[in-house]
Coordinates of C-alpha atoms in Angstrom, one line a residue:
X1 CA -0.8 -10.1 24.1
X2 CA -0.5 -13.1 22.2
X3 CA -0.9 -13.2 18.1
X4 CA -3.6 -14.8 18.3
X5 CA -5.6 -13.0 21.1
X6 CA -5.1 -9.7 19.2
X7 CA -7.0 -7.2 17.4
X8 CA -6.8 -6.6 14.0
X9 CA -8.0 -4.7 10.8
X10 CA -10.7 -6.9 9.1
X11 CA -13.1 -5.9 5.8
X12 CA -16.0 -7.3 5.4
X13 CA -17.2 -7.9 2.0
X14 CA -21.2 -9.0 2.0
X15 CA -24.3 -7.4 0.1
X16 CA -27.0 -8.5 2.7
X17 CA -27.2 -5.9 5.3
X18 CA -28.8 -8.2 7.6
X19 CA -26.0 -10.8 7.7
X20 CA -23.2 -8.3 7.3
X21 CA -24.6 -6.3 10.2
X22 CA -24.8 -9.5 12.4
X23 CA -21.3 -10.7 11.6
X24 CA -19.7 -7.3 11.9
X25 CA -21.2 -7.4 15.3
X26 CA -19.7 -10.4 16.3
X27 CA -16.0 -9.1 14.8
X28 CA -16.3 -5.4 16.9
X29 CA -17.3 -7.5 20.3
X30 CA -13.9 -9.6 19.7
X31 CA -11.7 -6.4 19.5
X32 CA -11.1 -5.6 15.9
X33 CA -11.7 -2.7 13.2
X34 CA -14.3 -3.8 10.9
X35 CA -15.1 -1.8 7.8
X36 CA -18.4 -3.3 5.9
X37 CA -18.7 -2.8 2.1
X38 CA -21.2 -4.2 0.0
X39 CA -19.3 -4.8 -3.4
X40 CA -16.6 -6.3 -4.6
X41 CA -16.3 -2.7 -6.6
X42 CA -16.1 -1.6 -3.1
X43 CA -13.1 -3.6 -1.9
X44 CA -11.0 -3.0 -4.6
X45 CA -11.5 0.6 -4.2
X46 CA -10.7 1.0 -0.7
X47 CA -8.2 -1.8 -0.7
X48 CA -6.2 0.4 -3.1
X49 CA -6.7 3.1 -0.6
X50 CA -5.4 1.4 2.6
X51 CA -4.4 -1.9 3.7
X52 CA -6.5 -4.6 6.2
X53 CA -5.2 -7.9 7.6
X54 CA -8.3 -9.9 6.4
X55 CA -10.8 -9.7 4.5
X56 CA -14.0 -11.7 5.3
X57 CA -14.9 -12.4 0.8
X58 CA -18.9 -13.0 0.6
X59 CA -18.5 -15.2 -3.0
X60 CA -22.0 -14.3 -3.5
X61 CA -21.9 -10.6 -4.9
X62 CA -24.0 -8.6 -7.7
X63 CA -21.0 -6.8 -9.2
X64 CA -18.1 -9.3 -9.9
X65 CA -17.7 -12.6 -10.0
X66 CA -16.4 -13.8 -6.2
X67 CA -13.4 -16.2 -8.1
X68 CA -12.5 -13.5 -9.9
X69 CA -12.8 -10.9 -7.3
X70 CA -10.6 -13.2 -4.9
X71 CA -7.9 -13.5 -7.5
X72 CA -7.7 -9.7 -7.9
X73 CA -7.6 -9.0 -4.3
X74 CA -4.4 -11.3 -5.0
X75 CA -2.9 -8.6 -6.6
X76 CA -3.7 -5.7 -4.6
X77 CA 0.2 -4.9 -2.5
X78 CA 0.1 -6.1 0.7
X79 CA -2.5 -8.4 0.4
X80 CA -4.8 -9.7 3.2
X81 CA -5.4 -12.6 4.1
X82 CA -9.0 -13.6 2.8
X83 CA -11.5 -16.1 4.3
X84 CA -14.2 -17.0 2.0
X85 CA -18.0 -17.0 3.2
X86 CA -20.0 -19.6 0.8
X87 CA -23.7 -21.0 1.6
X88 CA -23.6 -25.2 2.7
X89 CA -24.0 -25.8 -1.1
X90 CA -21.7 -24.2 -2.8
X91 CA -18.9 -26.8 -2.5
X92 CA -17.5 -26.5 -5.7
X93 CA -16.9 -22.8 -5.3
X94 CA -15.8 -23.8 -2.6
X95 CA -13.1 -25.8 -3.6
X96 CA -12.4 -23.2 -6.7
X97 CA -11.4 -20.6 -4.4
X98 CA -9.3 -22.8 -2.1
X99 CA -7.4 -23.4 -5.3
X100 CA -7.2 -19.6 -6.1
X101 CA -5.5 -18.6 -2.8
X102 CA -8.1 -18.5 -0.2
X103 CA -6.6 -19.0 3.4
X104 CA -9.9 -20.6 5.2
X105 CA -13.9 -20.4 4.7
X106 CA -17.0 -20.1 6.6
X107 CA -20.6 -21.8 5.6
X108 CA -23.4 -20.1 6.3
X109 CA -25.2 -19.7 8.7
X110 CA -21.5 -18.7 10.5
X111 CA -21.6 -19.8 14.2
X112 CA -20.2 -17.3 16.7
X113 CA -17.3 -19.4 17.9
X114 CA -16.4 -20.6 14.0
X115 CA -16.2 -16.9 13.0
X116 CA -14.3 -16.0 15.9
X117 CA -12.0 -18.8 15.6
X118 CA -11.2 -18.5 11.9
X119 CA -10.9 -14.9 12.0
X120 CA -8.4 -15.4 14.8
X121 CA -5.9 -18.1 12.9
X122 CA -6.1 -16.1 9.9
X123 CA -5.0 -12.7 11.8
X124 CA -2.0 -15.0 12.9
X125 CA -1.1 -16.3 9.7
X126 CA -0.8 -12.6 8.2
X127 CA 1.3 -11.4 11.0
X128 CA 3.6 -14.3 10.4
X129 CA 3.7 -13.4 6.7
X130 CA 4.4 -9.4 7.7
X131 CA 7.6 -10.8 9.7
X132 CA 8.5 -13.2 7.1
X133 CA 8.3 -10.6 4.5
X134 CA 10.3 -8.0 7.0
X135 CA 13.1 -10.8 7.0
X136 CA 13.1 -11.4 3.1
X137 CA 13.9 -7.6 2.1
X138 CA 16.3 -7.7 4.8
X139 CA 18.1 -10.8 3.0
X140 CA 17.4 -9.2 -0.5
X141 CA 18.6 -5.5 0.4
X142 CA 22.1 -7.4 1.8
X143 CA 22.2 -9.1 -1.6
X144 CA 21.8 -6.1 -3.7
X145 CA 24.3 -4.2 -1.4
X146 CA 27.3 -4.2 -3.4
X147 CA 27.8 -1.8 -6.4
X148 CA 26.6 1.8 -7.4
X149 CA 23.5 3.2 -7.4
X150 CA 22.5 2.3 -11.5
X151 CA 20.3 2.7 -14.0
X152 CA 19.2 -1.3 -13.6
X153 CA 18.0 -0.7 -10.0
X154 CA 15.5 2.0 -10.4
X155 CA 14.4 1.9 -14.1
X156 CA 13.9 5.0 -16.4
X157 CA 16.7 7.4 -18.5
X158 CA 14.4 10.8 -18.4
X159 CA 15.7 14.1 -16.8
X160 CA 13.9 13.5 -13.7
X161 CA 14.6 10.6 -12.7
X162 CA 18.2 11.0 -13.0
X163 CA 18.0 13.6 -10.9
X164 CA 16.1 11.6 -8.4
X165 CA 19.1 8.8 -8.8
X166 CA 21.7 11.3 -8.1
X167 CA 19.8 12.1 -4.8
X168 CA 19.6 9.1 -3.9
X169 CA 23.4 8.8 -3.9
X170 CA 23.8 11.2 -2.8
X171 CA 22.0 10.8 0.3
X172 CA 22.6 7.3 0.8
X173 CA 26.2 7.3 2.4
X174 CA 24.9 9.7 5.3
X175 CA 22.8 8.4 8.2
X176 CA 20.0 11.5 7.8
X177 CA 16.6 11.3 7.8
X178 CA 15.1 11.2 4.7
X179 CA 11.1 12.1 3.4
X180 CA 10.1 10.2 0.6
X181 CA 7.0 12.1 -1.5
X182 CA 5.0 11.5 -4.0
X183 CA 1.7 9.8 -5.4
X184 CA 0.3 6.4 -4.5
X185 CA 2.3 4.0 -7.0
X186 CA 5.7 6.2 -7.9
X187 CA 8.1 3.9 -6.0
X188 CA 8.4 5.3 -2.9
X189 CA 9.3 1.7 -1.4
X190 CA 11.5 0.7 -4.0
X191 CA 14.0 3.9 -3.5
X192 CA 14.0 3.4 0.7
X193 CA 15.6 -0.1 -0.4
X194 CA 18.0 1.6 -3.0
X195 CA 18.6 4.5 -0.1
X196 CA 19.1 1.0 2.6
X197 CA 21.3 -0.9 -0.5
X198 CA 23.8 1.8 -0.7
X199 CA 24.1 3.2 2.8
X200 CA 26.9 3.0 5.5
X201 CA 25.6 0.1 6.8
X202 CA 24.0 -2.0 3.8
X203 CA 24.0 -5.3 5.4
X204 CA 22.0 -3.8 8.3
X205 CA 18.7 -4.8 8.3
X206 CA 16.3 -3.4 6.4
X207 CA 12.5 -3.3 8.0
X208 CA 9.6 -1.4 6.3
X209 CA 6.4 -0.9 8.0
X210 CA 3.0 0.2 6.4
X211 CA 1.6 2.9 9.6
X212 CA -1.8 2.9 7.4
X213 CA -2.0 -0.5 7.5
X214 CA -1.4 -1.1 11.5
X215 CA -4.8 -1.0 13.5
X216 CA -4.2 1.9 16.8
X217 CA -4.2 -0.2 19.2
X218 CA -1.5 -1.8 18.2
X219 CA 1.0 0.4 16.6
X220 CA 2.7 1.1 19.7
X221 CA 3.1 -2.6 20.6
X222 CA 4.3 -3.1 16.5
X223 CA 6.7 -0.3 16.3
X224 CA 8.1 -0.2 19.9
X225 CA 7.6 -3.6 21.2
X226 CA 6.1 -4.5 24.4
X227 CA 7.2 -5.9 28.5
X228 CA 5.0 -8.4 29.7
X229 CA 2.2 -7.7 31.7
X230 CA 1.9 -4.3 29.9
X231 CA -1.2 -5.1 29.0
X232 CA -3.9 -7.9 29.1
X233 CA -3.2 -10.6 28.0
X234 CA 0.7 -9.9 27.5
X235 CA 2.3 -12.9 28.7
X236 CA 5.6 -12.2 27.2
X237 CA 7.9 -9.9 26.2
X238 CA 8.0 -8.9 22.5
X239 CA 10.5 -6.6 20.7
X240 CA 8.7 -4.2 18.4
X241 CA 10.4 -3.6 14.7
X242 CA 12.3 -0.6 15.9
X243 CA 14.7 -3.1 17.5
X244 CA 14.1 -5.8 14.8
X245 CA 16.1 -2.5 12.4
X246 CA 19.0 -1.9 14.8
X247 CA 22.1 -1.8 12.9
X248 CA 19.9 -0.9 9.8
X249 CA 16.9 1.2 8.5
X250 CA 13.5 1.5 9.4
X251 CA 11.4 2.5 6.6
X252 CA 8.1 3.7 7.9
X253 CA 5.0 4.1 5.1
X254 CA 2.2 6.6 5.2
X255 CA 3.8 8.9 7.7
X256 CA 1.3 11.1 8.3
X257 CA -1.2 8.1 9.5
X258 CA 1.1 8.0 12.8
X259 CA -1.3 8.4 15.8
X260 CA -0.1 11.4 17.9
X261 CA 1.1 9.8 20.7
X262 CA 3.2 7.2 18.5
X263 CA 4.9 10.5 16.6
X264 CA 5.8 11.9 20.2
X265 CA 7.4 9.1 21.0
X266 CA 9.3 8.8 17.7
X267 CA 10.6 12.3 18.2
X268 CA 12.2 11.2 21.5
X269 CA 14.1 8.3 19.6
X270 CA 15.5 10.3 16.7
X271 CA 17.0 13.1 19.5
X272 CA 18.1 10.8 21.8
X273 CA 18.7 7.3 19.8
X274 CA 16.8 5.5 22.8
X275 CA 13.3 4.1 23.5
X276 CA 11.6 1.9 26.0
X277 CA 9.3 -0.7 25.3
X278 CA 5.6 -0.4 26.1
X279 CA 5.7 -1.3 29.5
X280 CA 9.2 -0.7 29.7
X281 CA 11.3 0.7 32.7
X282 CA 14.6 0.7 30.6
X283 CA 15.9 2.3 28.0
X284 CA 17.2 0.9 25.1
X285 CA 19.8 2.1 22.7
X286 CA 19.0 1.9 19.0
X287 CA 21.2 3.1 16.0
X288 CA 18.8 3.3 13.2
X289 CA 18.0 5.1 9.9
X290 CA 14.6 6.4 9.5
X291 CA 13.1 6.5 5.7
X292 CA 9.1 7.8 5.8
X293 CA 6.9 8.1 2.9
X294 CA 4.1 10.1 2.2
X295 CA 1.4 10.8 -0.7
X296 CA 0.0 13.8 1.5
X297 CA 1.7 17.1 2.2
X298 CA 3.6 17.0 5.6
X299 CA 4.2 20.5 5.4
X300 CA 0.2 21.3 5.2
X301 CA -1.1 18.8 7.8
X302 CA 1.7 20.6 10.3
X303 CA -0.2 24.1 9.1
X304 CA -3.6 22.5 10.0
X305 CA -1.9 20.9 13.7
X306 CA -2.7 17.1 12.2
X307 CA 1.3 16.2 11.7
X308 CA 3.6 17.3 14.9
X309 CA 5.9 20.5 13.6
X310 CA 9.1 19.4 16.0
X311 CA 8.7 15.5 14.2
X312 CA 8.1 16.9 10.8
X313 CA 11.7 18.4 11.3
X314 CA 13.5 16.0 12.6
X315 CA 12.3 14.0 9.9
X316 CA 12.4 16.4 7.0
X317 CA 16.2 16.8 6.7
X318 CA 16.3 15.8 3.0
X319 CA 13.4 15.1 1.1
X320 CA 13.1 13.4 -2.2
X321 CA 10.1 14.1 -4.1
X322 CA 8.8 11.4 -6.7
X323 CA 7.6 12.1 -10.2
X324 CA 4.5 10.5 -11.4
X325 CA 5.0 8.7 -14.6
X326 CA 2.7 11.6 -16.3
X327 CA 6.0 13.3 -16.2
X328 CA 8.3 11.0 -17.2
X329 CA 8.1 10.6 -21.1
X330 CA 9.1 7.7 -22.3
X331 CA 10.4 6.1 -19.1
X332 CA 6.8 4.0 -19.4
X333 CA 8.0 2.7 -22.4
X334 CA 11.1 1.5 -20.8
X335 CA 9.4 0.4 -17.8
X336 CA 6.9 -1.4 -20.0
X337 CA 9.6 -3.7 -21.5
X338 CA 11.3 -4.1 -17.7
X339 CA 8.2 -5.5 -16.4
X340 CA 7.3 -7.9 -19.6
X341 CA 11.8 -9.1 -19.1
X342 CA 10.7 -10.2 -15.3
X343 CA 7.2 -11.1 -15.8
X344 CA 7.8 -13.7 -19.3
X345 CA 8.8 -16.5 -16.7
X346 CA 6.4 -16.2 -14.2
X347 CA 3.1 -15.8 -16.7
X348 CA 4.7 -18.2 -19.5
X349 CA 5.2 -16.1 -22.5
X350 CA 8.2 -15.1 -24.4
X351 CA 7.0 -11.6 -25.3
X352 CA 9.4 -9.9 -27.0
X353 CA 8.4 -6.9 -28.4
X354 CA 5.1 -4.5 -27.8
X355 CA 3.4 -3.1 -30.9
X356 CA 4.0 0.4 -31.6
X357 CA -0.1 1.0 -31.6
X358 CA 0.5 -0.6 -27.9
X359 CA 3.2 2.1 -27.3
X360 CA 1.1 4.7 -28.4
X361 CA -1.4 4.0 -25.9
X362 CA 1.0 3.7 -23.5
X363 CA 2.9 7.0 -23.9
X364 CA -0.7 9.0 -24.0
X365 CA -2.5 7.5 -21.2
X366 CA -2.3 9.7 -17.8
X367 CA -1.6 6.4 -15.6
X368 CA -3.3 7.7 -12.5
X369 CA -2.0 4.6 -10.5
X370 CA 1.4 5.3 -11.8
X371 CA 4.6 2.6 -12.0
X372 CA 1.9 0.1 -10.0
X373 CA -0.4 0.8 -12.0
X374 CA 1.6 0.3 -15.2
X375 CA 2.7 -3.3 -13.8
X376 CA -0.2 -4.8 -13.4
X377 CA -1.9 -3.3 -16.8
X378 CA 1.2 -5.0 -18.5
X379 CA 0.6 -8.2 -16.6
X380 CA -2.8 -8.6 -17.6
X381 CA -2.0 -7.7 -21.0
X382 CA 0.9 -10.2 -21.6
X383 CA -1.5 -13.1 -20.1
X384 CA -4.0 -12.0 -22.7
X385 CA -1.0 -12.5 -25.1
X386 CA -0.6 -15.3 -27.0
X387 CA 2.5 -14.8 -29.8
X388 CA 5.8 -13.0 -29.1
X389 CA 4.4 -9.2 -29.7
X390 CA 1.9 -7.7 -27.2
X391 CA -0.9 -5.3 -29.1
X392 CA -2.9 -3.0 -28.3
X393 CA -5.9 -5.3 -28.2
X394 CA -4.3 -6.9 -25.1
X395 CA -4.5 -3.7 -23.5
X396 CA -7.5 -2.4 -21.2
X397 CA -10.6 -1.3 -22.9
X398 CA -10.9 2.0 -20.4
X399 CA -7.2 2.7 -20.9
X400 CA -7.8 2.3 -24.8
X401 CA -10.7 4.7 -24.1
X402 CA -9.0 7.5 -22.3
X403 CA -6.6 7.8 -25.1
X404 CA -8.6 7.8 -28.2
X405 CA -8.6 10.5 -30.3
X406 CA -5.4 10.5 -32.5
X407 CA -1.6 11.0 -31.8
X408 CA -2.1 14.8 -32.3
X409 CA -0.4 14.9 -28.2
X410 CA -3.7 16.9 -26.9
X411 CA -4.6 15.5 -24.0
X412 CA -8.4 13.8 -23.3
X413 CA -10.8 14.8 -20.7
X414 CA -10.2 12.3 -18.8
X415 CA -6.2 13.2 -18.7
X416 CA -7.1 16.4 -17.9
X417 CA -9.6 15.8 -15.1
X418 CA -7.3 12.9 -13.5
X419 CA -4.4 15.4 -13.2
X420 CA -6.2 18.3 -11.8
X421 CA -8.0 16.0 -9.5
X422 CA -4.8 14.9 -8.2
X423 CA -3.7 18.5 -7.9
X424 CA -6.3 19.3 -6.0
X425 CA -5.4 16.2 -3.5
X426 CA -1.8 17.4 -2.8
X427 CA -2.8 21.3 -2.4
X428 CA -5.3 20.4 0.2
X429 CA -3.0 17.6 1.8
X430 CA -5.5 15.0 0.8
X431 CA -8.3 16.0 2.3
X432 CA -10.8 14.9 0.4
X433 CA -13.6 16.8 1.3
X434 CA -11.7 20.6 1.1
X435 CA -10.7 19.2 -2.7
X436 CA -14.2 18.4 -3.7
X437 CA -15.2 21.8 -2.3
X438 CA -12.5 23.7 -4.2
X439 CA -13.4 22.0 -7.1
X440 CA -17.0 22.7 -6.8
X441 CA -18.3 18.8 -7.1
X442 CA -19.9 17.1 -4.1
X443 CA -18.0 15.2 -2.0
X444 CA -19.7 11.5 -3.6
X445 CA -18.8 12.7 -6.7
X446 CA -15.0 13.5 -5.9
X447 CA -14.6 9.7 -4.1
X448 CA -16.5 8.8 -7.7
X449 CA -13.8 10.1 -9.6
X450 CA -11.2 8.7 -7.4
X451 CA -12.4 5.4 -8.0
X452 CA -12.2 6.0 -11.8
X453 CA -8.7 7.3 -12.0
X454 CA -7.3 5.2 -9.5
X455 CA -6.3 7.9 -7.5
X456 CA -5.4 7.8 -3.6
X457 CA -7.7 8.8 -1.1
X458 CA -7.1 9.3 2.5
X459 CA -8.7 7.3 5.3
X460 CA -11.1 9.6 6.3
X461 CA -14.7 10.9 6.3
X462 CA -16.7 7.8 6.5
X463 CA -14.6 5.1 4.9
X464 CA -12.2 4.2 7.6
X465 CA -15.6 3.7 10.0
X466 CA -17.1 1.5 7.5
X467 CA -19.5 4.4 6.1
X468 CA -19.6 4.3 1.8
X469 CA -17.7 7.5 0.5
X470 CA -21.6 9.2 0.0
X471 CA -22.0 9.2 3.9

């Protein structure tokens, strides 16, 4: 199957049910996934749950403005590519959000064959950008290759995450298996790169792979590669990222999101280092290390038969588990001025120093979101900046808010609530629905509060079928 011909993950963003319903139509009858939210509240909220390939941007919205939504979908990691829906006299918008990033339009009314069409050429520009951006952290891995594992490449000097730097060395110069844990936002990506940097084989390549954000249909085809003629439409043969890794690592994200028969035949790899292509009548040899990362509990999806036992073993020979920056004192400090060091030249300041009111509020807030969550607050902030110091005034009025209340080190509500909240995720393996019942709150109010804290949700119970998290 050619790029362009297939499928893909698409979000539709548009607040009138009658034309969302009609172009979602249209989108399901070409092959693809379609999830349809009304808001640009919405988007952002599930985008920061899961990935999607495109997103189909209605500019039109009652929530937020649809410039300033499509530059913060800019921001969101892995960002889709996003095609622009505008009425025939909006041409200035128009123009606006060519300038802001958008990667093609549609006027309304949409004709079948436009839709179609654009949807199609965007699809194919993201997956070009996915194997471009395989090929660029192979090339900066190499680069950072040489040296020991120090402070410089995986920032913070508390207790913990020492410990997790002398794992990671310790791990590294072995070819094992190794789990990556921890919240949405703790760095889970950053330290399969450091584990890649420092291996046996550092200028290997190394190729990371997001199983949340890859549609089922075509995992297998992504992962393993295909023959042609294994399916419609495959007019040639294609090898899948597995073989893209050879020599190196293959780091895959979001484990647990694996579809069943994908983690069978990932077992059969790791015991006997050979696969064969979708399609395939011959085997191929592969020599490659396997990184996975996880926000859920492997060990609990095995107990409830959603995560193969025999994989999770294989898999599961050392596990490194990530602290959340709750826990990791004054690291956010430290992080802080990392972020504003690499971010000066690319926003145009010269910020050298943050006020200590500024650090105040940064120590005491929770930071549900964690590290990611922390870079993009100081991004925002240091645009909002205009001298050389950053204050507190630059920072978010709802993180200001959740810290109020005096430097007395007693937590607020909100503190409190995010962190149970997100105990209550990892005890329950992220299902969100046995949380909310454990905490006693209805299950709209628990994707509610998941919104506000910025907390991960699984793809599950309505919002991967394009229901709204009160279905």
């Amino acid at each position: 199957m050619s790029d362009s011909l297939q499928p893909g993950s698409i979000v539709l963003v548009e607040d009138d049910e009658g034309e969302r319903d009609a172009v979602a139509a249209v989108l399901r009858e070409a092959g693809h996934v379609v999830t349809t939210v009304a808001s640009g509240s919405e988007v952002l909220a599930l985008l920061g749950r899961r990935a999607a390939e495109v997103v189909v941007l209605d500019l039109d919205l009652p929530d937020i403005d649809g410039l300033e939504l499509l530059g913060r979908l800019a921001s969101v990691e892995g960002n889709a590519t996003v095609v622009v829906l505008t009425g025939p006299d909006d041409i200035q918008t128009l123009v606006e959000a060519m300038k802001l990033g958008a990667d093609g339009f549609l006027v309304k009314p949409v004709e079948v064959a436009t839709l179609r069409e654009t949807v199609q050429k965007a699809l194919l520009q993201q997956r070009r950008l996915r194997r471009v951006r395989v090929y660029e952290e192979a090339v900066a891995a190499r680069k950072s290759a040489a040296g020991e594992l120090g402070a410089h490449e995986f920032v913070g000097s508390s207790p913990v995450i020492r410990a997790v730097r002398g794992m990671i060395g310790q791990v590294a110069k072995t070819d094992s298996s190794v789990v990556l844990s921890g919240e949405s936002g703790t760095g889970k990506g950053v330290v399969a790169k450091l584990i890649h940097a420092h291996s046996r084989h550092p200028h290997g390549p190394f190729v990371g792979v997001s199983c949340a954000a890859l549609p089922a249909a075509l995992v297998e085809s992504e992962i393993f590669g295909h023959e042609r003629g294994a399916f419609t439409d495959a007019k040639s043969s294609k090898p899948g990222l597995l073989e893209v890794a050879n020599g190196g690592t293959l780091f895959l994200d979001e484990i647990a999101e694996l579809e069943p028969q994908a983690q069978a035949k990932l077992l059969k790899i790791i015991e006997e280092r050979s696969f064969r292509r979708l399609g395939g009548v011959r085997d191929l040899a592969v020599a490659v290390r396997f990184v996975v990362a996880t926000y859920q509990n492997l060990g609990e999806l095995v107990r409830r038969g959603d995560f193969r036992e025999d994989l999770f073993y294989r898999l599961n020979v050392f596990e490194i588990a990530l602290p959340p920056l709750r826990e990791r004192g004054d690291d956010v400090v430290e992080l802080a001025y990392h972020f504003i060091r690499n971010l000066n030249p690319l926003v145009g300041r010269e910020i050298q120093v943050i006020a200590n009111p500024a650090v105040e509020v940064l120590r005491r807030y929770s930071w549900p979101g964690n590290v990611r969550e922390l870079r993009n607050v100081i991004e925002r902030a240091m645009i909002l900046t205009s001298g050389k110091e950053l204050s507190s005034a630059c920072l978010p009025h709802d993180l200001r808010d959740a810290v109020r209340g005096g430097g007395d080190g007693i937590e607020s509500l909100e503190e409190v609530e995010a962190r149970h909240i997100a105990r209550a995720l990892r005890a329950t393996g992220g299902n969100v629905k046995l949380a909310a019942q454990r905490l006693g709150i209805s299950r709209s109010t628990m994707y509610a509060k998941l919104r506000r804290y910025s907390l991960a949700a699984p793809r599950s119970e309505g919002v991967a079928d394009g229901q709204g998290p009160g279905a």
